Coordinates of C-alpha atoms in Angstrom, one line a residue:
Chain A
X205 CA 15.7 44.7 2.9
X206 CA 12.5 45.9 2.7
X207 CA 9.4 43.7 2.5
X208 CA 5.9 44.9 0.8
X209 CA 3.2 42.8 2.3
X210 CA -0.9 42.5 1.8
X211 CA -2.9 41.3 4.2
X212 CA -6.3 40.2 4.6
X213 CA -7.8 39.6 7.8
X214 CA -11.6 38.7 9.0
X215 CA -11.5 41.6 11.9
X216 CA -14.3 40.2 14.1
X217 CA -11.8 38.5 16.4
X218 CA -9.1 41.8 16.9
X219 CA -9.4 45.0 18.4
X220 CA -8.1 46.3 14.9
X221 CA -5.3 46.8 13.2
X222 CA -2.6 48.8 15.3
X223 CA -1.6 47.6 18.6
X224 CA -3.2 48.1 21.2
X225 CA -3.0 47.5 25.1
X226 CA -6.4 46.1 25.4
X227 CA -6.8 43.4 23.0
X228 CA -5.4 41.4 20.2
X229 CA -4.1 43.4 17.2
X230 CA -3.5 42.2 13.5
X231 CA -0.1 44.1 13.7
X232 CA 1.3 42.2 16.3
X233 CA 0.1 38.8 14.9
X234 CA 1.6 39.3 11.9
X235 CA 5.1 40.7 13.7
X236 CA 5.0 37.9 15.6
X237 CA 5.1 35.8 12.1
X238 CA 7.3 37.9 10.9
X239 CA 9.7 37.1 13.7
X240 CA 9.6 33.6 13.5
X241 CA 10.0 33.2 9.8
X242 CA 13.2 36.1 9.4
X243 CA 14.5 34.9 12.7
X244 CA 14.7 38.6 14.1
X245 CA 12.0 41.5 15.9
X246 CA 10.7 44.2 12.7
X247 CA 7.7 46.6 13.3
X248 CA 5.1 45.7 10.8
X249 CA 4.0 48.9 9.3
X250 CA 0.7 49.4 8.0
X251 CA -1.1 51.6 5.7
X252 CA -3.2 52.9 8.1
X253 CA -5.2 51.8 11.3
X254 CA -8.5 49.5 10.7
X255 CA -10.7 50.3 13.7
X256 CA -11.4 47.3 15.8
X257 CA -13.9 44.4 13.9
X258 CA -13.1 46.2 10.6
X259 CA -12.0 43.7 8.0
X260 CA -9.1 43.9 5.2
X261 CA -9.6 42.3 1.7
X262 CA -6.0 43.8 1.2
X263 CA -4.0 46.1 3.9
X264 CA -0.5 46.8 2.7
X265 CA 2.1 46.5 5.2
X266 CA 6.2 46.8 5.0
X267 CA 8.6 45.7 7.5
X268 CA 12.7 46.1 7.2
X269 CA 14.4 42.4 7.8
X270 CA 17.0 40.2 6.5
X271 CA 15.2 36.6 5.7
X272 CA 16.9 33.8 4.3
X273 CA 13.7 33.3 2.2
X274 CA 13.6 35.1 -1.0
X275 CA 11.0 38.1 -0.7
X276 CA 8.2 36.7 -2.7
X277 CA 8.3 33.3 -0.9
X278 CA 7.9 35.1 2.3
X279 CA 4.1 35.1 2.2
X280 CA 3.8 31.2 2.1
X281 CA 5.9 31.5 5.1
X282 CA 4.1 33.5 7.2
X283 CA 1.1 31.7 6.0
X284 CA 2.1 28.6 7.7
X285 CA 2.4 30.8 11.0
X286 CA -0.8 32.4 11.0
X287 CA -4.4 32.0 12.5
X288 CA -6.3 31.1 9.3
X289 CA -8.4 34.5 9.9
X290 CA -5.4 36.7 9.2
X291 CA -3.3 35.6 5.9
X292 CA -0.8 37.5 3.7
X293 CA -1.8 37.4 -0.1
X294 CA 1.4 38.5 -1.2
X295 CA 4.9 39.6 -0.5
X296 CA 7.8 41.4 -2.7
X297 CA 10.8 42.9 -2.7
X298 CA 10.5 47.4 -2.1
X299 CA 12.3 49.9 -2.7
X300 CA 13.9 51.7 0.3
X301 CA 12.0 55.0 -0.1
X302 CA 8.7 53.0 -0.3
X303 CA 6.5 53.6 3.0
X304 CA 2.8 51.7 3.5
X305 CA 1.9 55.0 5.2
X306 CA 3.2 57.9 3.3
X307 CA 3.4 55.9 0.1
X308 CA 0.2 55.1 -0.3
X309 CA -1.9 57.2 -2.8
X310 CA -5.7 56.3 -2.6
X311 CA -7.4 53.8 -0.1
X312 CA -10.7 52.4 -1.4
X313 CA -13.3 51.1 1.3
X314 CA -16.8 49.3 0.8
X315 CA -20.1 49.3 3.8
X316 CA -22.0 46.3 3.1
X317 CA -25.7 46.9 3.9
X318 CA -28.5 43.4 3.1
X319 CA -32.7 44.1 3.9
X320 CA -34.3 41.8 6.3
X321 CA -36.1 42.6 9.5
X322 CA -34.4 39.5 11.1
X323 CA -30.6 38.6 11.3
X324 CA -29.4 36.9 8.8
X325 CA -26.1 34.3 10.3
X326 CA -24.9 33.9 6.5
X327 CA -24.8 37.8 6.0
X328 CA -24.4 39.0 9.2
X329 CA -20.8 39.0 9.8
X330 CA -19.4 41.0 7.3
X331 CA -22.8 43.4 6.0
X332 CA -25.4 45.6 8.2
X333 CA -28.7 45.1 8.9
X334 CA -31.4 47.3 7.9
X335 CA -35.1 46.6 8.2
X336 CA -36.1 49.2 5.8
X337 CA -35.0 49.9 2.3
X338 CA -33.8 53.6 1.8
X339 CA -34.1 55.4 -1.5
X340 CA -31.6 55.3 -3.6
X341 CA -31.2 58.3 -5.7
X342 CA -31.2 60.6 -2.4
X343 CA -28.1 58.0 -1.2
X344 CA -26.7 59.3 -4.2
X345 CA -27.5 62.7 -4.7
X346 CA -26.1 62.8 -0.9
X347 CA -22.8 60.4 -1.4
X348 CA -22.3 63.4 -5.1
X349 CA -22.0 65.8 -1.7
X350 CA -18.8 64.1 -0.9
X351 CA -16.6 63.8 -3.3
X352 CA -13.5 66.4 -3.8
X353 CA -11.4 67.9 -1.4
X354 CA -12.7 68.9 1.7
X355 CA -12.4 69.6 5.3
X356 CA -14.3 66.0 6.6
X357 CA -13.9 67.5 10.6
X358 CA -17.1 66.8 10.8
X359 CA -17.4 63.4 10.0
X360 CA -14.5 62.0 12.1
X361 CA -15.3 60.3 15.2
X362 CA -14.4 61.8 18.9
X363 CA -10.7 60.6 19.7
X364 CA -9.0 61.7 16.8
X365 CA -5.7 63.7 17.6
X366 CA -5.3 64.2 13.6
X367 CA -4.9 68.2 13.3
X368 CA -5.4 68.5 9.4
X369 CA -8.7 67.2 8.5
X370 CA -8.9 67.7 5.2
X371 CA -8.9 64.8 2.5
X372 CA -10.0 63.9 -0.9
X373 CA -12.7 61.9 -1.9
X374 CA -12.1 60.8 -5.1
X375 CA -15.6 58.6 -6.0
X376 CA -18.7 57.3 -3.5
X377 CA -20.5 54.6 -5.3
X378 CA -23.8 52.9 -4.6
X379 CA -23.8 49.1 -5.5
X380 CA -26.7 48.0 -5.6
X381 CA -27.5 43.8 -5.4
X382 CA -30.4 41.4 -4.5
X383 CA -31.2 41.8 -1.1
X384 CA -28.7 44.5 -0.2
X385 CA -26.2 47.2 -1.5
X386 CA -22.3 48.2 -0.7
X387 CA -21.2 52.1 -0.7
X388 CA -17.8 52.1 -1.8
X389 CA -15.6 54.9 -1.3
X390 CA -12.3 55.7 -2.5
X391 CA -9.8 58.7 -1.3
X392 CA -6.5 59.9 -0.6
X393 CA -6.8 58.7 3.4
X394 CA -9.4 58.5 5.6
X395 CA -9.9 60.2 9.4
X396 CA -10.5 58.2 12.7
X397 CA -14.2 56.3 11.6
X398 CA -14.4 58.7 8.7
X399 CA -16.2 55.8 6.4
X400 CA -18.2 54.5 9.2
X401 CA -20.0 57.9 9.5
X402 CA -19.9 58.5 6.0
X403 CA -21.9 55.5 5.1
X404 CA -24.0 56.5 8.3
X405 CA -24.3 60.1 6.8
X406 CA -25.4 58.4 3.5
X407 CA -27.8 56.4 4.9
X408 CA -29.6 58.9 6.8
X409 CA -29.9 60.9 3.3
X410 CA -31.5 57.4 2.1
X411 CA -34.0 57.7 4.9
X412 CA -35.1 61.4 4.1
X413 CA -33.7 62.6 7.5
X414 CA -31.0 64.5 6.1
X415 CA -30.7 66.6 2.4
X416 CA -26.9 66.7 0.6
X417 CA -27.4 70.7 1.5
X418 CA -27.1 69.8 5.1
X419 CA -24.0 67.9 4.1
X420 CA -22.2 70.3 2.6
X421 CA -23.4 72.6 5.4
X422 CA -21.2 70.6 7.8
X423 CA -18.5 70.2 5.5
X424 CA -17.9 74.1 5.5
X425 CA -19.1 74.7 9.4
X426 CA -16.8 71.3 10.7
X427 CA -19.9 70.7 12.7
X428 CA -21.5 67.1 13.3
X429 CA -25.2 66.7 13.5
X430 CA -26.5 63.9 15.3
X431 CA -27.8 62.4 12.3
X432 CA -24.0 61.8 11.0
X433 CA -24.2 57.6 12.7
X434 CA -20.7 56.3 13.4
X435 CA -21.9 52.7 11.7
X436 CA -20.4 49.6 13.4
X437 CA -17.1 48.5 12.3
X438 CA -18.5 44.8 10.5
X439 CA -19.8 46.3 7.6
X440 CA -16.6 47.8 6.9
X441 CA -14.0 46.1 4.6
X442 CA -10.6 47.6 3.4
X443 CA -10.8 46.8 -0.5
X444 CA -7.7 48.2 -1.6
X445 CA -4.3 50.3 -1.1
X446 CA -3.3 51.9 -4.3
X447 CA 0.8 53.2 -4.7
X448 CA 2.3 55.1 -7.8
Chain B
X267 CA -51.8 23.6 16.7
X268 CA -49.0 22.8 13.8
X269 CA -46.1 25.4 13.5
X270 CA -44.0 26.1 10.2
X271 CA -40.7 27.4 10.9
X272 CA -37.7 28.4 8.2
X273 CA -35.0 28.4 10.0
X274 CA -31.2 30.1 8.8
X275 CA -28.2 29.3 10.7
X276 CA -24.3 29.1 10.5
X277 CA -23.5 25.6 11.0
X278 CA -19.5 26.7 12.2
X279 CA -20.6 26.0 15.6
X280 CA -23.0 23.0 15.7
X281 CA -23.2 19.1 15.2
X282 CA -25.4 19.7 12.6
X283 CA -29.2 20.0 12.6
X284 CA -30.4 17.1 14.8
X285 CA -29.6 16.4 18.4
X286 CA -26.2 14.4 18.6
X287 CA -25.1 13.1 22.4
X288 CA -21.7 14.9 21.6
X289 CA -22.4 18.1 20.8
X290 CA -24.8 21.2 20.1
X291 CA -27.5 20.8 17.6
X292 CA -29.5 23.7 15.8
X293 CA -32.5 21.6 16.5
X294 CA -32.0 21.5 20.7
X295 CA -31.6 25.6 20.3
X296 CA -34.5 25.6 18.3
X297 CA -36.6 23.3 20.7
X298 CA -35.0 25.4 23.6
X299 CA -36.9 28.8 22.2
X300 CA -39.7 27.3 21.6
X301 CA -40.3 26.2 25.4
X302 CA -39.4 29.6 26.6
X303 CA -41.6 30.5 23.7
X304 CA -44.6 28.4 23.8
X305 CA -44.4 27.3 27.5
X306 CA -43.9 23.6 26.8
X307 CA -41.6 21.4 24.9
X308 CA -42.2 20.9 21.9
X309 CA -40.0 18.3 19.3
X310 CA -38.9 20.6 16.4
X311 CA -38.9 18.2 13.5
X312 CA -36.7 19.5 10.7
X313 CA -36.9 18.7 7.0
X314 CA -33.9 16.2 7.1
X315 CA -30.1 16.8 8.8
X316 CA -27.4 19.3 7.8
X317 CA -24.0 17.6 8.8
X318 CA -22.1 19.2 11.4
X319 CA -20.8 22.8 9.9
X320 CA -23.2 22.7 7.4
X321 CA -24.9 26.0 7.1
X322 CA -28.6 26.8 5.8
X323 CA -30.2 29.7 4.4
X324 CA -33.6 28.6 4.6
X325 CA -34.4 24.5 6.8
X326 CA -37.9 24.3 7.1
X327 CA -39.4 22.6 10.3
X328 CA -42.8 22.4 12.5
X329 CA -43.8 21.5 15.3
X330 CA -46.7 21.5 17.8
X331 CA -47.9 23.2 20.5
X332 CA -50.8 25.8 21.9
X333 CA -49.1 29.1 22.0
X334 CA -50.5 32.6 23.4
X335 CA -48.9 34.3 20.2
X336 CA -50.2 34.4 16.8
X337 CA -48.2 31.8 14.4
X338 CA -47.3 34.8 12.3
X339 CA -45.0 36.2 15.0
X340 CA -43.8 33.5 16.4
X341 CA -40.5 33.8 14.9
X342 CA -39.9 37.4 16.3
X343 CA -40.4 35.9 19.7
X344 CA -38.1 32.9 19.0
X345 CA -35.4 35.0 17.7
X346 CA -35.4 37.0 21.2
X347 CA -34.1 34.0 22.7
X348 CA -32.0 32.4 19.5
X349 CA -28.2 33.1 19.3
X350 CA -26.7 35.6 16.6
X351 CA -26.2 32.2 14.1
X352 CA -29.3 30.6 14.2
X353 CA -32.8 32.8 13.5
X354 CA -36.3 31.9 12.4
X355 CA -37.0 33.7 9.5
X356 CA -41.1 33.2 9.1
X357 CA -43.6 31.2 11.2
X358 CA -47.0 29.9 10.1
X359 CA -50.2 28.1 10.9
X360 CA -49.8 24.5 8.9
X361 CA -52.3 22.1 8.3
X362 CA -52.1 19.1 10.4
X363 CA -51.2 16.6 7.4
X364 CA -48.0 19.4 7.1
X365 CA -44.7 17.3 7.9
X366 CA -41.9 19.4 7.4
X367 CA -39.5 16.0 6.6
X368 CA -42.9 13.7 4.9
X369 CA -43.8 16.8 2.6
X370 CA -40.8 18.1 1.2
X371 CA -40.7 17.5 -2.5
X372 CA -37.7 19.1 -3.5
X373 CA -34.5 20.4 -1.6
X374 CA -31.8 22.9 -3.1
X375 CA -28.2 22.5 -1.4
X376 CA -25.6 24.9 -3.1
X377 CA -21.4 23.9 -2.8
X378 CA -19.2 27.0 -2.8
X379 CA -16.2 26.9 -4.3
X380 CA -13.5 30.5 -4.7
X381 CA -10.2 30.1 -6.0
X382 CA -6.7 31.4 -4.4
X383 CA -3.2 29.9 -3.0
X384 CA -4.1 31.1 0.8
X385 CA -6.7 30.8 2.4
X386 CA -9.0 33.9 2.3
X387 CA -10.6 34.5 5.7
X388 CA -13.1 36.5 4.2
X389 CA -14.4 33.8 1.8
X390 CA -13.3 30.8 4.0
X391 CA -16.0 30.4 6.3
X392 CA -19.0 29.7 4.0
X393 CA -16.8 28.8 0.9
X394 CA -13.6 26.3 -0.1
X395 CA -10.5 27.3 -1.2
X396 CA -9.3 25.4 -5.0
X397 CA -5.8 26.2 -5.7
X398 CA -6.3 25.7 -9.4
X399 CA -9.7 26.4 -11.8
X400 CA -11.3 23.5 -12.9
X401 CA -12.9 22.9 -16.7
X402 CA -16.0 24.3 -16.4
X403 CA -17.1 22.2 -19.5
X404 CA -16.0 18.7 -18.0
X405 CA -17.7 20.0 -14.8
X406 CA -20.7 20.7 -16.2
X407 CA -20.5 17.0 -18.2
X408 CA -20.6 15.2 -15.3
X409 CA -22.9 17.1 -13.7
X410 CA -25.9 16.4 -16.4
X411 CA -24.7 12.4 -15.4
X412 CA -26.2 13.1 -11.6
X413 CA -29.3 14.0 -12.9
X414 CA -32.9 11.7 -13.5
X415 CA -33.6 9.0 -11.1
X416 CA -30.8 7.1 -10.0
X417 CA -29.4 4.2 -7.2
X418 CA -26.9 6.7 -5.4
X419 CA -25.6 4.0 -3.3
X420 CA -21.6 5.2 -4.6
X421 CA -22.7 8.9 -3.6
X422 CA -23.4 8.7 0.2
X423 CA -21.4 8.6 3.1
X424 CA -20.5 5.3 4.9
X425 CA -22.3 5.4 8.4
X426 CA -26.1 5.6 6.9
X427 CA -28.5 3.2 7.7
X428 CA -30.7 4.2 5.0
X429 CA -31.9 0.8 2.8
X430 CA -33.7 3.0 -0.2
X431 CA -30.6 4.7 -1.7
X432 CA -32.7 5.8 -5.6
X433 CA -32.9 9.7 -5.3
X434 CA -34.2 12.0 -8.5
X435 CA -31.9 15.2 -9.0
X436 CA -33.5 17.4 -10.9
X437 CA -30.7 19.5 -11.9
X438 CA -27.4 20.5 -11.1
X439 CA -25.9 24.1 -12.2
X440 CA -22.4 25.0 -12.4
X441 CA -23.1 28.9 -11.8
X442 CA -19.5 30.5 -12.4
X443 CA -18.5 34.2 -11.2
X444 CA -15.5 36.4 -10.4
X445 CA -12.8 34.4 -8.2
X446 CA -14.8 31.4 -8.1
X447 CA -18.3 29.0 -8.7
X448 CA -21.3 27.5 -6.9
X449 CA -22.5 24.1 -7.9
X450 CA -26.5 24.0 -7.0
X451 CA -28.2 20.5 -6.8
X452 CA -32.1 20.1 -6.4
X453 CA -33.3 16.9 -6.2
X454 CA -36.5 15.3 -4.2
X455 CA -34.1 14.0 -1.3
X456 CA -30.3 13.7 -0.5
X457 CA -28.5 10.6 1.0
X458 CA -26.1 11.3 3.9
X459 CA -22.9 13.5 3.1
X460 CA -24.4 12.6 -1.0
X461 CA -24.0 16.2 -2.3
X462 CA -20.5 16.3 -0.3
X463 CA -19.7 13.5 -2.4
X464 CA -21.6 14.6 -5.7
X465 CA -19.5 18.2 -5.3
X466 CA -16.1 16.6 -4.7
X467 CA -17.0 14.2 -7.8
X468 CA -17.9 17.0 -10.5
X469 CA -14.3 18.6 -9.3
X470 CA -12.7 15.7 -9.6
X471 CA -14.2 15.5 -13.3
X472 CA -13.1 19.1 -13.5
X473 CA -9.8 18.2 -13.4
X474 CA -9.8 15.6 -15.4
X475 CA -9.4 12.7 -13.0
X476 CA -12.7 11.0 -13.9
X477 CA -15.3 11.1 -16.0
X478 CA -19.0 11.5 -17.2
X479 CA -18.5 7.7 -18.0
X480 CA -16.4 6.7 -14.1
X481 CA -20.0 8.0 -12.7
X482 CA -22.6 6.6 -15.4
X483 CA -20.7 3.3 -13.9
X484 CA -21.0 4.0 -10.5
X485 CA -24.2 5.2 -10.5
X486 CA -24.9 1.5 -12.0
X487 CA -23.4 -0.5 -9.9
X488 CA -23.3 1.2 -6.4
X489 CA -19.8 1.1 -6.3
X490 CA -17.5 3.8 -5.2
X491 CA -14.5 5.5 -6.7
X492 CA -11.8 6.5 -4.9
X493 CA -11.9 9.8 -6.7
X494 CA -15.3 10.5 -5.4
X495 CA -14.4 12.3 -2.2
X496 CA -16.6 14.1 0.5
X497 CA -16.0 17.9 0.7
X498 CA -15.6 19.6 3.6
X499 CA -19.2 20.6 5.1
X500 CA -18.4 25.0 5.5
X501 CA -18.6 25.2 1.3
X502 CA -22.2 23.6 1.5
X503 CA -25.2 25.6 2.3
X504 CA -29.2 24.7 2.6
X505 CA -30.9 26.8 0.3
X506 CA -34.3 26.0 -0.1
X507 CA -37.2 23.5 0.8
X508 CA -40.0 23.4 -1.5
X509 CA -43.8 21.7 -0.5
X510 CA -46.7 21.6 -2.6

């Protein structure tokens, strides 16, 4: 039987979500769960990779096992076996044909950002610092730049071995809140720290350094300028995995 | 010369504000600093204790010494040498009569409260889980109970030596929002573990285990309820000192 899962996980502790050699992965914590609760080994396939610190209001998973527990108890389950920074919201019954992967339809993705010029504990583990408030009308007039369907080879980082680069970016919005603001960003999948240079990208824009024109320069050339930031992974959440 | 610190810090890792034989204390990393600062010790009196785990967003405390650097940057130096969850988030010059405990006239503690079945490690650290809503309305009746000048003897935690146990709150909000609430107390002082105990008693009204009436009594007659229990310390945070 197949099992839909969604996790949410506080990444600070894991080196992301896929397994890795070096360092603890959310994947095999949760297979290891997974194991003990159905009684047998199942890969624990996710809708994508989180980069390592990157955190999950709600990763989909799906894993193929026969468990004595009826499918939407399994969560509770689990629960019990988990470290109480990774937990599974939810778990149902799929169909055979349904893949986290190459099911999924649109991912949606929010950078936190707050304003202080010193480090703020209560903030600091899930938003970014910045020391000076960017403006926000050219954040949007650059984060506009982004969305459609475009070739984003430019704003993946190094490493990637993806060969088509292009995606959609359905919406880029601004939130802005006391003492801070979130860029969320929703699209049919995301490359290798494609949201982490993005919301770099966007932030730059923000500070005057770059216009949207040299945006959509380097969406047509495939060519990175230096001011495209790869932001760290704590600011990064993964809000949501949408299927048909 | 007399220094004026705020002070913000995630209590996760610490015994609490003040030194404790068994233990690490935000106030010993604080005093620490400020001799690598200042280049003597110096005794960092804060403006009362945060119980182990408790966080704050804004402690206020002094202390004295002769220091090459102006008051005003103080803080910057400090934070060189303070871990990622404690920082200094303004230094001052205070008069000598300033006593960051003595002068306080009003503190602000907030109790965070989000609702799910499973723990949510994203909320879970500064926040505590409720696996069912509470009545606002009866909430917010026995919170208008707490407030005026009253013996709090059957809201503090046993283990303090305190003999004067009449505190004034001034009010208590029930501030409600998406997933969850915040109950925010300001009063001119708190007894030991007595907004712990004031939190857990407003839920327990919400649910309709006791009420406004239970704490009229107790707040009478010093005696306490079984129903009035202490919360856990990560859902309660510091927010504000005020001073003339």
């Amino acid at each position: 039987m197949r099992i839909k899962l969604v996790i949410t996980y506080d990444g600070t502790a894991y080196c992301g979500w896929q397994r890795q050699k070096n360092g603890v992965s959310v994947q095999e914590i949760v297979e290891k769960a997974v194991e003990e609760v159905c009684g047998s080994r199942a890969t624990v396939t996710g809708s994508g990779r989180t980069d390592s610190g990157v955190h999950a209001a709600a990763q989909v998973a799906h894993f193929d096992a026969e468990c004595s527990i009826p499918p939407e108890r399994i969560y509770l389950a689990l629960n019990t076996r988990l470290p109480d920074d990774v937990k599974v919201v939810s778990s149902e019954k799929a169909d055979d044909g349904f893949h986290a992967r190459f099911s999924a339809k649109k991912k949606t993705y929010a950078y936190d950002f707050y304003f202080s010029d010193v480090i703020l504990p209560l903030k600091d583990r899930y938003s970014l610092k910045l020391d000076v408030r960017p403006d926000f009308s050219l954040m949007r007039a650059a984060a506009d730049v982004f969305c459609g369907e475009h070739d984003f080879a430019a704003f993946c980082g190094t490493g990637s071995s993806v060969k088509d680069t292009v995606r959609t970016v359905y919406s880029v919005d601004i939130d802005e809140r006391q003492g801070g603001f979130t860029v969320k960003v929703t699209g049919n999948g995301f490359l290798y720290n494609m949201v982490r240079v993005m919301a770099g990208t966007i932030l730059a824009a923000g500070y005057g350094e770059i216009s949207p024109e040299d945006i959509s320069s380097a969406l047509e050339s495939g060519k990175r300028s230096r001011y495209f930031k790869t932001l760290p992974a704590k600011g990064l959440t993964l809000l949501k995995v949408e299927y048909n």
